[in-house]
Structures are given as C-alpha cells and as structure tokens.
CSV table of C-alpha atoms and ligand atoms in Angstrom, one decimal:
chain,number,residue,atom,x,y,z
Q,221,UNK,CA,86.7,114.9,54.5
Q,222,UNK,CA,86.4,116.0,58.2
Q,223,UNK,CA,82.8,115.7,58.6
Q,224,UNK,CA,81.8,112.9,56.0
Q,225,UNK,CA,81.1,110.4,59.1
Q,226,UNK,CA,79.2,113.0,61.2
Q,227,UNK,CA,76.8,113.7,57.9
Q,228,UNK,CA,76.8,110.0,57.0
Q,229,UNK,CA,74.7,108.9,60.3
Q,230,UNK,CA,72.8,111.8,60.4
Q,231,UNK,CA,69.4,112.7,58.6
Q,232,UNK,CA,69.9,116.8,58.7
Q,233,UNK,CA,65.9,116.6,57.5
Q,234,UNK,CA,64.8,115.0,60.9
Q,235,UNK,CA,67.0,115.8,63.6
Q,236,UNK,CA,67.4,119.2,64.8
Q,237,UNK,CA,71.1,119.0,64.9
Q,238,UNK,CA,73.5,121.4,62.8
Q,239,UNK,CA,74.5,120.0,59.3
Q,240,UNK,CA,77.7,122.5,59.7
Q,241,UNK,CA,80.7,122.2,57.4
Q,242,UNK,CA,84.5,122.4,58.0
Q,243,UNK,CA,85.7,126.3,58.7
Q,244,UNK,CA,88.4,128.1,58.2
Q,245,UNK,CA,91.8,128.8,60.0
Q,246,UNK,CA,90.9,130.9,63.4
Q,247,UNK,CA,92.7,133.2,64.8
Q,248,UNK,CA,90.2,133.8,67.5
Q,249,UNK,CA,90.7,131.7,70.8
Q,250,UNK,CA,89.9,127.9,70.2
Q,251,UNK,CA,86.4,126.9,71.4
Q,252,UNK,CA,85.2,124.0,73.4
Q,253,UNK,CA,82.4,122.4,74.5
Q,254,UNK,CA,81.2,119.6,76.7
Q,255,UNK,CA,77.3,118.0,76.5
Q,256,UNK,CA,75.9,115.8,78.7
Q,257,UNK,CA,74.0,113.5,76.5
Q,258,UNK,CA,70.8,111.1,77.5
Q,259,UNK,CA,71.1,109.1,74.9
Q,260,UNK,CA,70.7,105.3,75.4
Q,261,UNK,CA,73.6,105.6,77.9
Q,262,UNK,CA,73.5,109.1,79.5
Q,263,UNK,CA,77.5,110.4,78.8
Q,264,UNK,CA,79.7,113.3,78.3
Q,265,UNK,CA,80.9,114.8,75.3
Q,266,UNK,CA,83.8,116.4,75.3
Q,267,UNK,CA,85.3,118.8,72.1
Q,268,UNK,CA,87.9,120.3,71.1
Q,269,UNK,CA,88.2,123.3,68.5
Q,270,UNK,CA,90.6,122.2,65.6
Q,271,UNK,CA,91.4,123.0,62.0
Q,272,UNK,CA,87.7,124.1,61.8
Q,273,UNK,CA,86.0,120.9,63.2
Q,274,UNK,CA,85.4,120.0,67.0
Q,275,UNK,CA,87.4,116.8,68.0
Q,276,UNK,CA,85.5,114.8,69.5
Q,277,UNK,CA,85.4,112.5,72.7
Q,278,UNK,CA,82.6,110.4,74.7
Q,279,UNK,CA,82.9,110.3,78.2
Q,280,UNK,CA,80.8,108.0,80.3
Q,281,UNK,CA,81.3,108.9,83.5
Q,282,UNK,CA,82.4,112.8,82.3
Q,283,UNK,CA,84.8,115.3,83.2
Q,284,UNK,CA,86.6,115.1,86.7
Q,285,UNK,CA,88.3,117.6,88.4
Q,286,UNK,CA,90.1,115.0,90.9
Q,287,UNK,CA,93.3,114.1,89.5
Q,288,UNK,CA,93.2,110.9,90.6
Q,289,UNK,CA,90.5,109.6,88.3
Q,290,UNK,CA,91.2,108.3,84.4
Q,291,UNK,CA,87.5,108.4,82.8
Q,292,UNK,CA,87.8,106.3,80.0
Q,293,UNK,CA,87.3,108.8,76.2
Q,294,UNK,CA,86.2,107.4,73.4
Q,295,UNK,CA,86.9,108.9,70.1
Q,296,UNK,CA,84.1,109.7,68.1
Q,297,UNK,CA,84.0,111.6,65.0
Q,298,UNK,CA,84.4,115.3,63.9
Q,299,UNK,CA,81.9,117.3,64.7
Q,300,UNK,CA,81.3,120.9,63.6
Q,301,UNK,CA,81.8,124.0,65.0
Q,302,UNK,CA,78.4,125.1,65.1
Q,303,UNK,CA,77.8,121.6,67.5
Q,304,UNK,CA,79.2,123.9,70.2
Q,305,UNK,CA,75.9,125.6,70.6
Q,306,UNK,CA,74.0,122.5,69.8
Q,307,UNK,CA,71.5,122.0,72.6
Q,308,UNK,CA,67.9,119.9,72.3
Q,309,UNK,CA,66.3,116.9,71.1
Q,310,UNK,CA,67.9,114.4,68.6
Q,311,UNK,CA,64.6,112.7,68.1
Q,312,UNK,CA,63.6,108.7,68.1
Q,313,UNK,CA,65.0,106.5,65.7
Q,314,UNK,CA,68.0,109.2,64.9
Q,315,UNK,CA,71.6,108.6,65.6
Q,316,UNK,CA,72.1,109.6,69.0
Q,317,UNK,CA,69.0,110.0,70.0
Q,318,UNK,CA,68.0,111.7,72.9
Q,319,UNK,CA,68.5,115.1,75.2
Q,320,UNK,CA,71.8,117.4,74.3
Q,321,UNK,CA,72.8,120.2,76.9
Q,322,UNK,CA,75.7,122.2,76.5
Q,323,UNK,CA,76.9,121.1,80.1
Q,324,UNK,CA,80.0,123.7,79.3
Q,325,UNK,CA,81.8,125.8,77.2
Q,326,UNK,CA,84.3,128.3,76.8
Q,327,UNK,CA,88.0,128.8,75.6
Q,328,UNK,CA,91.3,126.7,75.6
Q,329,UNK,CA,94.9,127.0,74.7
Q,330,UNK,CA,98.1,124.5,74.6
Q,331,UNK,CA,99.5,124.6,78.2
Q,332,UNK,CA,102.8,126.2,76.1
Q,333,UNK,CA,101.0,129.5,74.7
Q,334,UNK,CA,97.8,131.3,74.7
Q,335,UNK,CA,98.0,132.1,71.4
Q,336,UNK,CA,95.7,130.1,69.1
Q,337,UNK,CA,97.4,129.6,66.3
Q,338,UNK,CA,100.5,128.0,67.7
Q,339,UNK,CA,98.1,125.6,70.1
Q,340,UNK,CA,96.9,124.6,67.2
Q,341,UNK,CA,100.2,123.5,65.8
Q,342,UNK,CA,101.1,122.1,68.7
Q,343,UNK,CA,97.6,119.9,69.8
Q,344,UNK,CA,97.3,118.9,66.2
Q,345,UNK,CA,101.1,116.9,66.9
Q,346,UNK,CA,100.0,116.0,70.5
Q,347,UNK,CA,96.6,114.3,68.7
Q,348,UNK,CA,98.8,111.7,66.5
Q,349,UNK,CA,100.6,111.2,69.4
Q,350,UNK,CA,98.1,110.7,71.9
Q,351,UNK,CA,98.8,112.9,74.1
Q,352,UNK,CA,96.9,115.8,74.1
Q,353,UNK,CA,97.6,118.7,77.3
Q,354,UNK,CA,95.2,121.4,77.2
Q,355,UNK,CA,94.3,124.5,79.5
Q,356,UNK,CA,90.3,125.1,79.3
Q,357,UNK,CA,88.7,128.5,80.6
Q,358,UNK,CA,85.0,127.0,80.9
Q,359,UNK,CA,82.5,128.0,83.5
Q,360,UNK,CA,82.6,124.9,85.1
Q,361,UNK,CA,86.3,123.1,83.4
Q,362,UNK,CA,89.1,125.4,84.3
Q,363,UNK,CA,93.2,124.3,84.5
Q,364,UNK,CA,95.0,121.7,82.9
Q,365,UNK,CA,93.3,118.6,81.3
Q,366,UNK,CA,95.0,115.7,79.7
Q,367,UNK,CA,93.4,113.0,77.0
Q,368,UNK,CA,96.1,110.2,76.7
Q,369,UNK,CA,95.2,107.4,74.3
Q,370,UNK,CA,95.4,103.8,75.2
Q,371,UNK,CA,97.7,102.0,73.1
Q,372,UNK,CA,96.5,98.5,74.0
Q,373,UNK,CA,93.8,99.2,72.6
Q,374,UNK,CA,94.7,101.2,69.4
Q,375,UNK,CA,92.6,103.8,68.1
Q,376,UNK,CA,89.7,104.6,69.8
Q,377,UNK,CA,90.2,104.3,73.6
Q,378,UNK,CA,91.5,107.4,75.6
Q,379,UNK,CA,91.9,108.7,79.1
Q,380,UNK,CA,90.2,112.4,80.6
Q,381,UNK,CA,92.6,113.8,83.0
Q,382,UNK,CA,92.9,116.3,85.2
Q,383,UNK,CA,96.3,117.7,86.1
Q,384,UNK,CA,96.9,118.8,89.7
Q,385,UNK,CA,96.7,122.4,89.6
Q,386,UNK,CA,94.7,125.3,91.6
Q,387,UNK,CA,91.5,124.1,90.0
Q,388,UNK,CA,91.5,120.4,90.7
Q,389,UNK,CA,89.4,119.1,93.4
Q,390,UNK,CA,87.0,122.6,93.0
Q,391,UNK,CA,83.6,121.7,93.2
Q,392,UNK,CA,81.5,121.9,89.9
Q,393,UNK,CA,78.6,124.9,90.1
Q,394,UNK,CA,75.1,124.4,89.2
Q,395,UNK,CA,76.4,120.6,88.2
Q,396,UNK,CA,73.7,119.4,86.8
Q,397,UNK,CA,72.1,122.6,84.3
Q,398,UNK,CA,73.3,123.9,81.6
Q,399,UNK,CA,75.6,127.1,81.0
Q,400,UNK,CA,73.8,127.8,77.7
Q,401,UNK,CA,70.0,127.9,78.9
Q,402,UNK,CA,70.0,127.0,82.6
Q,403,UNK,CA,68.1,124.3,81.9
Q,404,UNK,CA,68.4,120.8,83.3
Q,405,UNK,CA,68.3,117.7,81.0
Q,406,UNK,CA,64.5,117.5,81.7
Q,407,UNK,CA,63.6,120.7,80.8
Q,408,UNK,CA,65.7,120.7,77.9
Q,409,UNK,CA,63.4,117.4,77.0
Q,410,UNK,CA,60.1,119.2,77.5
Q,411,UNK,CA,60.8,121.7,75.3
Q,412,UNK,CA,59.9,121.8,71.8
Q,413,UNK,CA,61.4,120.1,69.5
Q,414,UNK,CA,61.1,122.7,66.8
Q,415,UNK,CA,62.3,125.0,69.2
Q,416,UNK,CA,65.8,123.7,69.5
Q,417,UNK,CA,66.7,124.6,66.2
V,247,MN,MN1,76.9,111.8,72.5
C-alpha cells in the first residue's frame, strides 16, 4: 500500500495533517508542491503528483534555480494528494513536528509531453531509474528540474537540479512567504492550531 508508511508515523487524532488515501487515475494536469518545513531541521519538501500519491523528497537546503548546484533529496515516503494544500502546525511530540507552508505549487508535465497521462507513464519509468526530468509551472519553480538518484548510496539519496533554461538563475519572489496564505513561517506558527485544519 502507497500510504501505509505515511499513516503508520502519524496519529491523524493529534496532528492536524490530512489522513488522505490513494486516488484515482487523473487526467487533469499533475500537481506539485513544495513546503518549507521547520521541523527540527528547517527543509524543503518537494512532491510530485503520481498514480494518486505525491512522491516525495526532502531537501535541506531546497530548490535552486542555479544550475550549478546539486541539493542533496532524500526520499521520503508517499504522501497524499490532499498534502498539497497541507499548511500549519504538526504539533509537539508528532512526527514531523513543527511549521508547514506551502512554499509552492502548481502544475508539471514530462519535458516529452504536456499531456498527463503519458508523463505519468513516462516519470513512473524515469522513478526506477533514477532519473526523473520534469517541467514545473509553479509560482515561484518554473522550467526544467531534474532529481537523479545516487547510486553509491542506494535507495534513498537523490540530487535537485535545475536544468539551464530561460528560468534558471530567475530570482525567487516573495522567497520567504507562502503562495497559499502569504504567510511567513512565523505567522503560519502563531496561528491556531485548530485553524489549520
Ligand atoms: Mn518535512
């Protein structure tokens, strides 16, 4: 099951997060999103749309848009679609606890087609290869973006990419609030917690 390690560390009767469960096929564009995340180690994650879960990354230092850098992505598990709008307060003594902001979000496509249902054939080979090219049309993420895994270390460890197109080197707006409230991590954290949900 997709989403049996995403329910297993998570108490849905506590944290504010969704429970969510696996959808169906979309014909729609494919979603994703990126949250910054002050958990014990502030990070990025980043996730992808596919076969009805978000795939999911964590990015210490986040998304780049100079080519040049290779952010180490670590894999963590499926998330689910309703995470994409996730933003709050994962309280103390939860998994991940800490501030969520949906940093951004938007649509993406394999750089061969638009179309959603062949990206999807085509990113679900490029994910057991380890190579994954996509084209994201975020507020902030736009162009080409490349996760490569690290075969050394098998499994886990991948690198965020950014290809060298018309968007690289563009300088991130309203970097540090987020494109789903405004808000910046430390608003997000004053607000209520019941509030989030
Ligand atoms: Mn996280």
């Amino acid at each position: 099951m997709p989403l049996s390690k995403y329910h297993q560390k998570r108490n849905f009767q506590i944290t504010p997060e969704p429970e969510g469960k696996q959808a169906g096929e979309s014909a729609h564009p494919l979603r994703f999103v990126v949250q910054k995340h002050d958990a014990t180690r502030l990070h990025f994650d980043f996730r992808l749309e596919l076969d009805g879960v978000l795939k999911s990354w964590a990015v210490p230092k986040g998304p780049s848009l100079n080519p040049k850098d290779k952010h180490l992505a670590m894999m963590v598990e499926d998330h689910p679609l309703d995470y994409r709008n996730f933003e709050g307060v994962i309280p103390e003594g939860n998994y991940g606890a800490g501030t969520v902001m949906v940093w951004d979000r938007g649509t993406f496509h394999a750089l061969e087609t638009s179309d959603p249902v062949e990206s999807a054939q085509i990113l679900r080979k490029q994910l057991k290869q380890g190579n994954v090219k996509v084209h994201l049309l975020g507020k902030k993420l736009k162009g080409e973006f490349a996760l490569v895994r690290i075969r050394a270390f098998k499994g886990n460890s991948w690198l965020l990419i950014k290809h060298n197109d018309e968007f690289a080197h563009h300088k991130i707006e309203h970097e540090d609030l987020s494109v789903l409230s405004g808000k910046s991590l430390k608003e997000i954290a004053q607000t209520n917690v019941s509030d989030a949900k």
